[in-house]
Amino acid sequence: MTATPSLDIAGFEIAHTGPDTPAGRYLRRFWLPVAMLDDVAPGRAKPLHVLNEGFTYYRGGSGDPYLVGFYCAHRSTQMSTGWVEGEELRCFYHGWKYTGMGQCVEQPAEEDAFAAKVRIEGYPVRAYLGFVYAYLGTGEPPPFPRVRALEGEGHLEGRSFVRHSNYWNGLENACDQVHINFAHRNSRYHASGVIREIPQIDAEETAYGIVRDVLFSDGKRRIAHTLMPVGSLISTWDRQAGWVQHLSYRIPIDDASHISFTADLIPLAGDALAQWKAAREERSAQLAALAPYDAVVRGALDGSINLHELDRADIVNVQDDVALAAQPPVGSRPSDRLGRSDIQIIILRRIYARELRALAAGQPLTEWRIPDDLAGTGGA
Ligand code: FES
Ligand SMILES: [Fe+2]
């Protein structure tokens, strides 16, 4: 049995992710998804908040994504209110223009030599699997973390949604097998077969993060993965497509909310895919006609809505969010009483404590690598 480290094992706070916090500095050492590519159209910009910091996400006329600082270097108006010109961004207030790496290249009311001395932050970005990944740290970014299980044949379906809880709550939820039997008792997982019993759960640290090995009494297995630092690769159940590769990331917005970025590789084509898309459209239309998601979660928490009588297309997300939003952030709740079934969470906490301690001491960090053949498996 593994001893349970407390979250502040070395005086570090995992819940806080601003630029000057231990976890914030650690997360800035990785490529992280920060937006869906389609969140803005080519030639448009929008403000973006992740890791307790503001940024400007824009796409050039070519469609390429760029991520620069939130404020203009001149007198700090918000860059996203400006104009995209080709691959560059012009400030709304007095027209200073910046490249996608934040270099000022034009100041209409100034001498030519001034612009070369001025820059805002600019970050390496890469579009992949429908997400925009950015490297928010300093120095050379690490190798890009491709997830080949999502690169295969099929239809790639991506989305993002905000959860009103600390990112760590979401990260641990992705490591949590047993909650499926309870929180998702009334959901599509009922048809998947994984909630027929409490399985045997094991987990161990790997070269990419953590593997969770779930064994059912009939010998069937479910394999799920934590991709350090904030990713998860599992096989999830879809009514029409069956078991589907599901990649997700929990990215802090601030200390009280996070974004889930998810991508599913739907292994269908032709008529079957058309039917899948039609069903998805129908679910979207049903959801649009229902009470907003956030209101349902709030209602379940304040007792005005009975969660167990709800019948919604997004019920799995509602169920997760009800559980997570009720949890105070780590560090501000009583000590968790983790058990044997929490082994993946215990390992995740131990890895973070170890890595944050190494970072603070200036020691080398673990270099995580995702094997090309890594995939989740179902278990039904
Ligand atoms: S504040 Fe941006 S150009 Fe003046
Ligand atoms: Fe869940």
Tab-separated table of C-alpha atoms and ligand atoms in Angstrom:
chain	number	residue	atom	x	y	z
A	1	MET	CA	0.000	0.000	0.000
A	2	THR	CA	1.382	3.346	-1.017
A	3	ALA	CA	1.719	6.076	1.584
A	4	THR	CA	-0.356	9.128	0.766
A	5	PRO	CA	1.678	12.301	0.375
A	6	SER	CA	-0.094	15.450	1.431
A	7	LEU	CA	-0.486	18.032	-1.275
A	8	ASP	CA	1.768	20.498	0.433
A	9	ILE	CA	4.414	17.823	0.806
A	10	ALA	CA	7.225	20.263	0.162
A	11	GLY	CA	5.351	23.440	0.923
A	12	PHE	CA	4.161	23.664	-2.657
A	13	GLU	CA	0.659	24.498	-3.715
A	14	ILE	CA	-0.558	22.510	-6.658
A	15	ALA	CA	-3.826	24.382	-7.034
A	16	HIS	CA	-2.313	27.756	-7.951
A	17	THR	CA	-0.942	28.251	-11.441
A	18	GLY	CA	0.016	31.907	-11.848
A	19	PRO	CA	3.420	32.624	-13.425
A	20	ASP	CA	5.158	32.906	-10.046
A	21	THR	CA	3.752	29.783	-8.412
A	22	PRO	CA	5.433	26.356	-8.278
A	23	ALA	CA	2.727	24.598	-10.319
A	24	GLY	CA	2.456	27.592	-12.669
A	25	ARG	CA	6.173	27.467	-13.377
A	26	TYR	CA	6.014	23.703	-13.858
A	27	LEU	CA	3.086	23.748	-16.278
A	28	ARG	CA	4.828	26.448	-18.314
A	29	ARG	CA	7.517	23.894	-19.146
A	30	PHE	CA	5.143	21.985	-21.462
A	31	TRP	CA	3.256	22.376	-24.700
A	32	LEU	CA	-0.358	22.892	-23.596
A	33	PRO	CA	-3.564	23.278	-25.588
A	34	VAL	CA	-4.905	26.790	-25.004
A	35	ALA	CA	-7.709	27.106	-27.572
A	36	MET	CA	-9.617	25.259	-30.245
A	37	LEU	CA	-8.243	26.323	-33.613
A	38	ASP	CA	-11.767	27.257	-34.704
A	39	ASP	CA	-12.393	29.462	-31.675
A	40	VAL	CA	-11.574	32.352	-33.990
A	41	ALA	CA	-11.907	32.650	-37.752
A	42	PRO	CA	-8.875	33.520	-39.901
A	43	GLY	CA	-8.268	37.267	-39.671
A	44	ARG	CA	-9.803	37.566	-36.182
A	45	ALA	CA	-8.505	37.862	-32.612
A	46	LYS	CA	-9.875	37.081	-29.173
A	47	PRO	CA	-8.704	37.410	-25.587
A	48	LEU	CA	-7.744	34.214	-23.846
A	49	HIS	CA	-7.096	33.433	-20.177
A	50	VAL	CA	-5.138	30.396	-19.083
A	51	LEU	CA	-2.848	29.711	-16.125
A	52	ASN	CA	-3.994	32.916	-14.444
A	53	GLU	CA	-2.622	35.002	-17.280
A	54	GLY	CA	-4.146	36.910	-20.173
A	55	PHE	CA	-3.155	36.344	-23.803
A	56	THR	CA	-4.319	37.285	-27.278
A	57	TYR	CA	-5.110	34.492	-29.696
A	58	TYR	CA	-5.409	35.480	-33.324
A	59	ARG	CA	-5.287	33.836	-36.706
A	60	GLY	CA	-3.549	35.395	-39.652
A	61	GLY	CA	-5.140	35.681	-43.055
A	62	SER	CA	-3.505	32.336	-43.868
A	63	GLY	CA	-5.420	30.695	-41.020
A	64	ASP	CA	-2.253	30.125	-38.991
A	65	PRO	CA	-2.670	30.620	-35.218
A	66	TYR	CA	-0.644	33.081	-33.120
A	67	LEU	CA	-0.495	33.783	-29.414
A	68	VAL	CA	0.813	37.098	-28.101
A	69	GLY	CA	0.519	39.109	-24.897
A	70	PHE	CA	-2.758	40.534	-23.673
A	71	TYR	CA	-1.752	44.217	-23.561
A	72	CYS	CA	-0.148	46.572	-26.045
A	73	ALA	CA	3.322	47.756	-25.072
A	74	HIS	CA	2.422	51.394	-25.775
A	75	ARG	CA	-0.249	52.212	-23.199
A	76	SER	CA	-1.718	48.833	-22.452
A	77	THR	CA	-4.979	48.608	-24.258
A	78	GLN	CA	-6.253	45.114	-25.016
A	79	MET	CA	-4.636	43.708	-28.144
A	80	SER	CA	-7.590	41.510	-29.125
A	81	THR	CA	-9.628	44.630	-29.944
A	82	GLY	CA	-7.264	45.476	-32.793
A	83	TRP	CA	-7.048	44.442	-36.435
A	84	VAL	CA	-5.391	41.396	-37.960
A	85	GLU	CA	-3.444	42.502	-41.019
A	86	GLY	CA	-1.998	39.577	-42.942
A	87	GLU	CA	-0.148	37.603	-40.270
A	88	GLU	CA	0.278	40.590	-37.933
A	89	LEU	CA	-1.851	42.337	-35.337
A	90	ARG	CA	-2.422	46.097	-35.182
A	91	CYS	CA	-3.439	47.765	-31.921
A	92	PHE	CA	-6.846	49.395	-31.799
A	93	TYR	CA	-5.726	52.456	-29.833
A	94	HIS	CA	-2.870	54.066	-31.802
A	95	GLY	CA	-2.115	51.515	-34.477
A	96	TRP	CA	1.124	49.914	-33.321
A	97	LYS	CA	1.581	46.665	-35.213
A	98	TYR	CA	3.158	43.414	-33.960
A	99	THR	CA	4.275	40.129	-35.484
A	100	GLY	CA	2.973	36.801	-34.234
A	101	MET	CA	6.063	36.550	-31.998
A	102	GLY	CA	5.293	39.943	-30.448
A	103	GLN	CA	7.883	42.102	-32.218
A	104	CYS	CA	6.633	45.621	-32.880
A	105	VAL	CA	7.109	46.440	-36.564
A	106	GLU	CA	5.137	49.626	-37.052
A	107	GLN	CA	4.255	52.731	-35.011
A	108	PRO	CA	2.435	55.188	-37.268
A	109	ALA	CA	3.161	58.275	-35.121
A	110	GLU	CA	6.784	57.446	-34.192
A	111	GLU	CA	10.266	57.469	-35.670
A	112	ASP	CA	11.114	54.281	-37.574
A	113	ALA	CA	13.921	53.203	-35.214
A	114	PHE	CA	11.658	52.963	-32.157
A	115	ALA	CA	9.633	49.880	-33.235
A	116	ALA	CA	12.653	47.561	-33.241
A	117	LYS	CA	13.124	48.238	-29.516
A	118	VAL	CA	9.567	47.329	-28.575
A	119	ARG	CA	7.944	43.957	-28.148
A	120	ILE	CA	5.145	42.212	-26.332
A	121	GLU	CA	5.180	38.552	-25.391
A	122	GLY	CA	4.929	36.112	-28.278
A	123	TYR	CA	4.750	32.349	-27.897
A	124	PRO	CA	5.505	29.303	-30.050
A	125	VAL	CA	2.212	27.739	-31.134
A	126	ARG	CA	1.184	24.715	-33.130
A	127	ALA	CA	-2.185	23.582	-34.497
A	128	TYR	CA	-2.725	19.861	-33.890
A	129	LEU	CA	-5.839	17.663	-33.584
A	130	GLY	CA	-8.037	20.767	-33.824
A	131	PHE	CA	-6.353	22.426	-30.815
A	132	VAL	CA	-3.878	25.267	-30.634
A	133	TYR	CA	-0.982	24.229	-28.430
A	134	ALA	CA	1.316	26.879	-27.018
A	135	TYR	CA	4.567	26.848	-25.145
A	136	LEU	CA	4.178	29.512	-22.460
A	137	GLY	CA	7.578	29.076	-20.859
A	138	THR	CA	10.951	30.560	-21.553
A	139	GLY	CA	13.789	29.017	-23.526
A	140	GLU	CA	13.472	26.162	-25.984
A	141	PRO	CA	10.180	24.244	-25.910
A	142	PRO	CA	10.347	20.490	-25.288
A	143	PRO	CA	9.623	18.040	-28.140
A	144	PHE	CA	6.019	18.296	-29.292
A	145	PRO	CA	3.810	15.663	-27.567
A	146	ARG	CA	2.056	13.959	-30.485
A	147	VAL	CA	-0.731	11.522	-29.602
A	148	ARG	CA	-0.836	9.143	-32.516
A	149	ALA	CA	-3.887	7.275	-31.245
A	150	LEU	CA	-5.855	10.340	-32.362
A	151	GLU	CA	-4.133	10.587	-35.744
A	152	GLY	CA	-5.692	7.422	-37.184
A	153	GLU	CA	-8.519	6.880	-39.646
A	154	GLY	CA	-11.849	8.360	-38.672
A	155	HIS	CA	-13.568	11.611	-37.870
A	156	LEU	CA	-11.888	13.851	-35.312
A	157	GLU	CA	-14.417	15.560	-33.063
A	158	GLY	CA	-13.020	18.240	-30.773
A	159	ARG	CA	-14.573	20.564	-28.267
A	160	SER	CA	-13.843	22.580	-25.176
A	161	PHE	CA	-15.891	23.566	-22.157
A	162	VAL	CA	-15.341	25.483	-18.958
A	163	ARG	CA	-15.648	23.867	-15.554
A	164	HIS	CA	-16.087	25.975	-12.456
A	165	SER	CA	-13.570	24.177	-10.321
A	166	ASN	CA	-9.828	24.123	-9.877
A	167	TYR	CA	-7.992	22.263	-12.662
A	168	TRP	CA	-6.602	19.806	-10.130
A	169	ASN	CA	-10.130	18.607	-9.334
A	170	GLY	CA	-10.553	17.845	-13.035
A	171	LEU	CA	-7.165	16.208	-13.328
A	172	GLU	CA	-7.840	13.858	-10.441
A	173	ASN	CA	-11.313	13.104	-11.767
A	174	ALA	CA	-9.696	11.816	-14.959
A	175	CYS	CA	-7.678	9.411	-12.759
A	176	ASP	CA	-10.769	8.172	-10.972
A	177	GLN	CA	-12.247	4.844	-12.106
A	178	VAL	CA	-14.699	4.278	-9.249
A	179	HIS	CA	-16.655	7.492	-9.770
A	180	ILE	CA	-17.949	6.007	-13.038
A	181	ASN	CA	-19.933	3.431	-11.045
A	182	PHE	CA	-21.645	6.140	-9.004
A	183	ALA	CA	-21.527	9.608	-10.559
A	184	HIS	CA	-22.266	8.129	-14.011
A	185	ARG	CA	-24.594	5.352	-12.874
A	186	ASN	CA	-27.368	6.920	-14.926
A	187	SER	CA	-25.589	7.732	-18.149
A	188	ARG	CA	-24.410	6.268	-21.430
A	189	TYR	CA	-21.867	4.238	-19.424
A	190	HIS	CA	-24.761	2.066	-18.336
A	191	ALA	CA	-24.812	0.576	-21.834
A	192	SER	CA	-21.013	0.268	-21.993
A	193	GLY	CA	-20.806	-2.502	-19.419
A	194	VAL	CA	-18.057	-0.900	-17.318
A	195	ILE	CA	-20.307	-0.168	-14.369
A	196	ARG	CA	-21.437	-3.745	-13.849
A	197	GLU	CA	-19.081	-4.152	-10.890
A	198	ILE	CA	-16.281	-2.410	-9.031
A	199	PRO	CA	-13.208	-3.704	-10.828
A	200	GLN	CA	-9.721	-4.272	-9.520
A	201	ILE	CA	-7.725	-1.083	-10.077
A	202	ASP	CA	-3.988	-0.779	-10.389
A	203	ALA	CA	-1.733	2.017	-11.643
A	204	GLU	CA	1.920	2.769	-12.070
A	205	GLU	CA	4.218	5.522	-13.263
A	206	THR	CA	5.382	5.215	-16.876
A	207	ALA	CA	7.603	7.080	-19.353
A	208	TYR	CA	4.647	9.326	-20.301
A	209	GLY	CA	2.836	9.637	-16.968
A	210	ILE	CA	0.658	6.951	-15.411
A	211	VAL	CA	-1.105	3.862	-16.690
A	212	ARG	CA	-4.323	2.719	-15.050
A	213	ASP	CA	-5.039	-0.981	-15.416
A	214	VAL	CA	-8.590	-1.937	-14.579
A	215	LEU	CA	-9.436	-5.621	-14.364
A	216	PHE	CA	-12.953	-7.025	-14.314
A	217	SER	CA	-13.859	-10.379	-12.803
A	218	ASP	CA	-14.433	-11.903	-16.250
A	219	GLY	CA	-10.845	-11.065	-17.267
A	220	LYS	CA	-11.689	-8.007	-19.385
A	221	ARG	CA	-9.420	-5.003	-18.944
A	222	ARG	CA	-9.729	-1.270	-19.273
A	223	ILE	CA	-6.481	0.647	-19.813
A	224	ALA	CA	-6.346	4.427	-19.333
A	225	HIS	CA	-3.442	6.846	-19.297
A	226	THR	CA	-2.414	10.089	-17.667
A	227	LEU	CA	-0.224	12.066	-20.070
A	228	MET	CA	1.918	14.346	-17.965
A	229	PRO	CA	1.249	16.998	-16.994
A	230	VAL	CA	-2.491	17.545	-17.657
A	231	GLY	CA	-3.534	15.069	-20.346
A	232	SER	CA	-5.565	11.900	-20.348
A	233	LEU	CA	-5.943	9.223	-23.025
A	234	ILE	CA	-8.744	6.736	-22.558
A	235	SER	CA	-11.223	4.738	-24.541
A	236	THR	CA	-14.704	6.114	-23.972
A	237	TRP	CA	-18.113	4.753	-24.858
A	238	ASP	CA	-20.164	6.150	-27.735
A	239	ARG	CA	-23.639	4.763	-28.392
A	240	GLN	CA	-23.140	4.524	-32.150
A	241	ALA	CA	-19.390	4.148	-32.575
A	242	GLY	CA	-18.667	1.901	-29.589
A	243	TRP	CA	-15.272	2.401	-27.911
A	244	VAL	CA	-13.593	5.590	-29.063
A	245	GLN	CA	-10.105	7.034	-28.409
A	246	HIS	CA	-10.644	10.066	-26.199
A	247	LEU	CA	-7.918	12.607	-25.507
A	248	SER	CA	-8.485	15.335	-22.953
A	249	TYR	CA	-6.592	18.072	-21.167
A	250	ARG	CA	-7.475	20.098	-18.071
A	251	ILE	CA	-6.065	23.581	-18.426
A	252	PRO	CA	-6.360	26.100	-15.591
A	253	ILE	CA	-8.090	29.389	-16.438
A	254	ASP	CA	-7.688	30.779	-12.943
A	255	ASP	CA	-7.604	29.096	-9.558
A	256	ALA	CA	-11.376	28.572	-9.553
A	257	SER	CA	-12.027	27.351	-13.091
A	258	HIS	CA	-10.494	25.315	-15.872
A	259	ILE	CA	-11.104	24.373	-19.489
A	260	SER	CA	-11.468	20.811	-20.655
A	261	PHE	CA	-10.187	20.331	-24.175
A	262	THR	CA	-11.326	17.031	-25.634
A	263	ALA	CA	-10.860	15.184	-28.922
A	264	ASP	CA	-12.548	11.948	-29.938
A	265	LEU	CA	-11.532	9.877	-32.917
A	266	ILE	CA	-14.822	8.489	-34.216
A	267	PRO	CA	-13.999	5.323	-36.186
A	268	LEU	CA	-16.821	5.719	-38.687
A	269	ALA	CA	-17.071	6.764	-42.321
A	270	GLY	CA	-19.697	7.154	-45.039
A	271	ASP	CA	-23.322	6.634	-44.058
A	272	ALA	CA	-22.473	5.523	-40.521
A	273	LEU	CA	-20.573	8.769	-39.923
A	274	ALA	CA	-23.399	10.799	-41.471
A	275	GLN	CA	-25.808	9.126	-39.030
A	276	TRP	CA	-23.447	9.834	-36.141
A	277	LYS	CA	-23.262	13.507	-37.122
A	278	ALA	CA	-27.050	13.691	-37.484
A	279	ALA	CA	-27.456	12.253	-33.967
A	280	ARG	CA	-24.917	14.776	-32.654
A	281	GLU	CA	-26.876	17.613	-34.281
A	282	GLU	CA	-30.048	16.325	-32.702
A	283	ARG	CA	-28.406	16.230	-29.261
A	284	SER	CA	-27.120	19.774	-29.757
A	285	ALA	CA	-30.619	20.936	-30.665
A	286	GLN	CA	-32.031	19.206	-27.561
A	287	LEU	CA	-29.420	20.881	-25.391
A	288	ALA	CA	-30.105	24.287	-26.906
A	289	ALA	CA	-33.746	23.902	-25.871
A	290	LEU	CA	-32.870	22.956	-22.274
A	291	ALA	CA	-31.767	25.018	-19.294
A	292	PRO	CA	-28.128	26.156	-19.697
A	293	TYR	CA	-25.540	23.677	-18.462
A	294	ASP	CA	-24.129	25.972	-15.763
A	295	ALA	CA	-27.599	26.642	-14.384
A	296	VAL	CA	-28.270	22.894	-14.133
A	297	VAL	CA	-25.019	22.312	-12.262
A	298	ARG	CA	-25.793	25.204	-9.890
A	299	GLY	CA	-29.334	23.894	-9.416
A	300	ALA	CA	-28.072	20.411	-8.551
A	301	LEU	CA	-25.743	21.932	-5.970
A	302	ASP	CA	-28.272	24.289	-4.381
A	303	GLY	CA	-30.897	21.529	-4.251
A	304	SER	CA	-33.381	23.093	-6.665
A	305	ILE	CA	-32.757	20.376	-9.286
A	306	ASN	CA	-32.795	16.633	-8.632
A	307	LEU	CA	-29.787	15.372	-10.554
A	308	HIS	CA	-31.077	11.807	-10.550
A	309	GLU	CA	-34.228	12.719	-12.465
A	310	LEU	CA	-32.398	14.629	-15.181
A	311	ASP	CA	-32.362	13.261	-18.684
A	312	ARG	CA	-29.939	15.273	-20.772
A	313	ALA	CA	-27.607	14.615	-23.652
A	314	ASP	CA	-24.712	16.153	-21.679
A	315	ILE	CA	-25.493	14.288	-18.475
A	316	VAL	CA	-21.985	12.820	-18.100
A	317	ASN	CA	-20.478	16.303	-18.052
A	318	VAL	CA	-23.139	17.590	-15.700
A	319	GLN	CA	-22.482	14.679	-13.349
A	320	ASP	CA	-18.731	15.292	-13.351
A	321	ASP	CA	-19.144	19.003	-12.884
A	322	VAL	CA	-21.536	18.595	-9.956
A	323	ALA	CA	-18.976	16.401	-8.201
A	324	LEU	CA	-16.026	18.679	-8.995
A	325	ALA	CA	-17.639	22.063	-8.409
A	326	ALA	CA	-18.667	20.955	-4.918
A	327	GLN	CA	-15.079	20.111	-3.958
A	328	PRO	CA	-13.099	22.996	-2.475
A	329	PRO	CA	-9.735	23.386	-4.203
A	330	VAL	CA	-6.979	21.192	-2.868
A	331	GLY	CA	-5.206	22.901	-0.028
A	332	SER	CA	-8.404	24.518	1.227
A	333	ARG	CA	-10.301	21.356	2.141
A	334	PRO	CA	-9.772	18.908	4.950
A	335	SER	CA	-7.134	16.285	4.210
A	336	ASP	CA	-8.358	13.723	1.730
A	337	ARG	CA	-8.639	10.154	3.008
A	338	LEU	CA	-7.336	8.345	-0.033
A	339	GLY	CA	-7.745	4.598	-0.318
A	340	ARG	CA	-6.425	1.731	-2.415
A	341	SER	CA	-8.775	2.573	-5.297
A	342	ASP	CA	-7.237	6.076	-5.458
A	343	ILE	CA	-3.866	4.686	-6.479
A	344	GLN	CA	-3.657	6.708	-9.698
A	345	ILE	CA	-4.382	9.918	-7.795
A	346	ILE	CA	-1.777	9.018	-5.187
A	347	ILE	CA	0.819	8.491	-7.921
A	348	LEU	CA	-0.156	11.742	-9.657
A	349	ARG	CA	0.299	13.695	-6.411
A	350	ARG	CA	3.611	12.007	-5.774
A	351	ILE	CA	4.868	12.835	-9.282
A	352	TYR	CA	3.845	16.482	-8.992
A	353	ALA	CA	5.409	16.818	-5.553
A	354	ARG	CA	8.638	15.281	-6.857
A	355	GLU	CA	8.762	17.403	-10.020
A	356	LEU	CA	7.875	20.680	-8.281
A	357	ARG	CA	10.516	19.998	-5.696
A	358	ALA	CA	13.078	19.334	-8.439
A	359	LEU	CA	12.089	22.504	-10.269
A	360	ALA	CA	12.477	24.587	-7.127
A	361	ALA	CA	15.898	23.058	-6.494
A	362	GLY	CA	17.042	23.659	-10.075
A	363	GLN	CA	17.361	19.924	-10.685
A	364	PRO	CA	16.458	18.194	-13.970
A	365	LEU	CA	12.805	17.389	-14.523
A	366	THR	CA	11.475	14.119	-15.879
A	367	GLU	CA	11.254	14.229	-19.672
A	368	TRP	CA	7.989	12.530	-20.541
A	369	ARG	CA	7.590	10.694	-23.861
A	370	ILE	CA	4.383	9.336	-25.384
A	371	PRO	CA	4.992	6.018	-27.210
A	372	ASP	CA	3.652	5.899	-30.764
A	373	ASP	CA	1.424	2.920	-30.020
A	374	LEU	CA	-0.170	4.262	-26.839
A	375	ALA	CA	-3.964	3.907	-26.784
A	376	GLY	CA	-6.798	3.480	-24.339
A	377	THR	CA	-8.865	0.303	-24.269
A	378	GLY	CA	-12.479	-0.171	-23.267
A	379	GLY	CA	-13.212	-3.086	-21.007
A	380	ALA	CA	-16.759	-4.115	-21.828
B	1	FES	S1	-2.031	51.386	-26.716
B	1	FES	FE1	-1.569	50.203	-28.458
B	1	FES	S2	-0.870	51.630	-29.884
B	1	FES	FE2	-1.298	52.823	-28.133
B	2	FE	FE	-16.640	11.357	-15.000
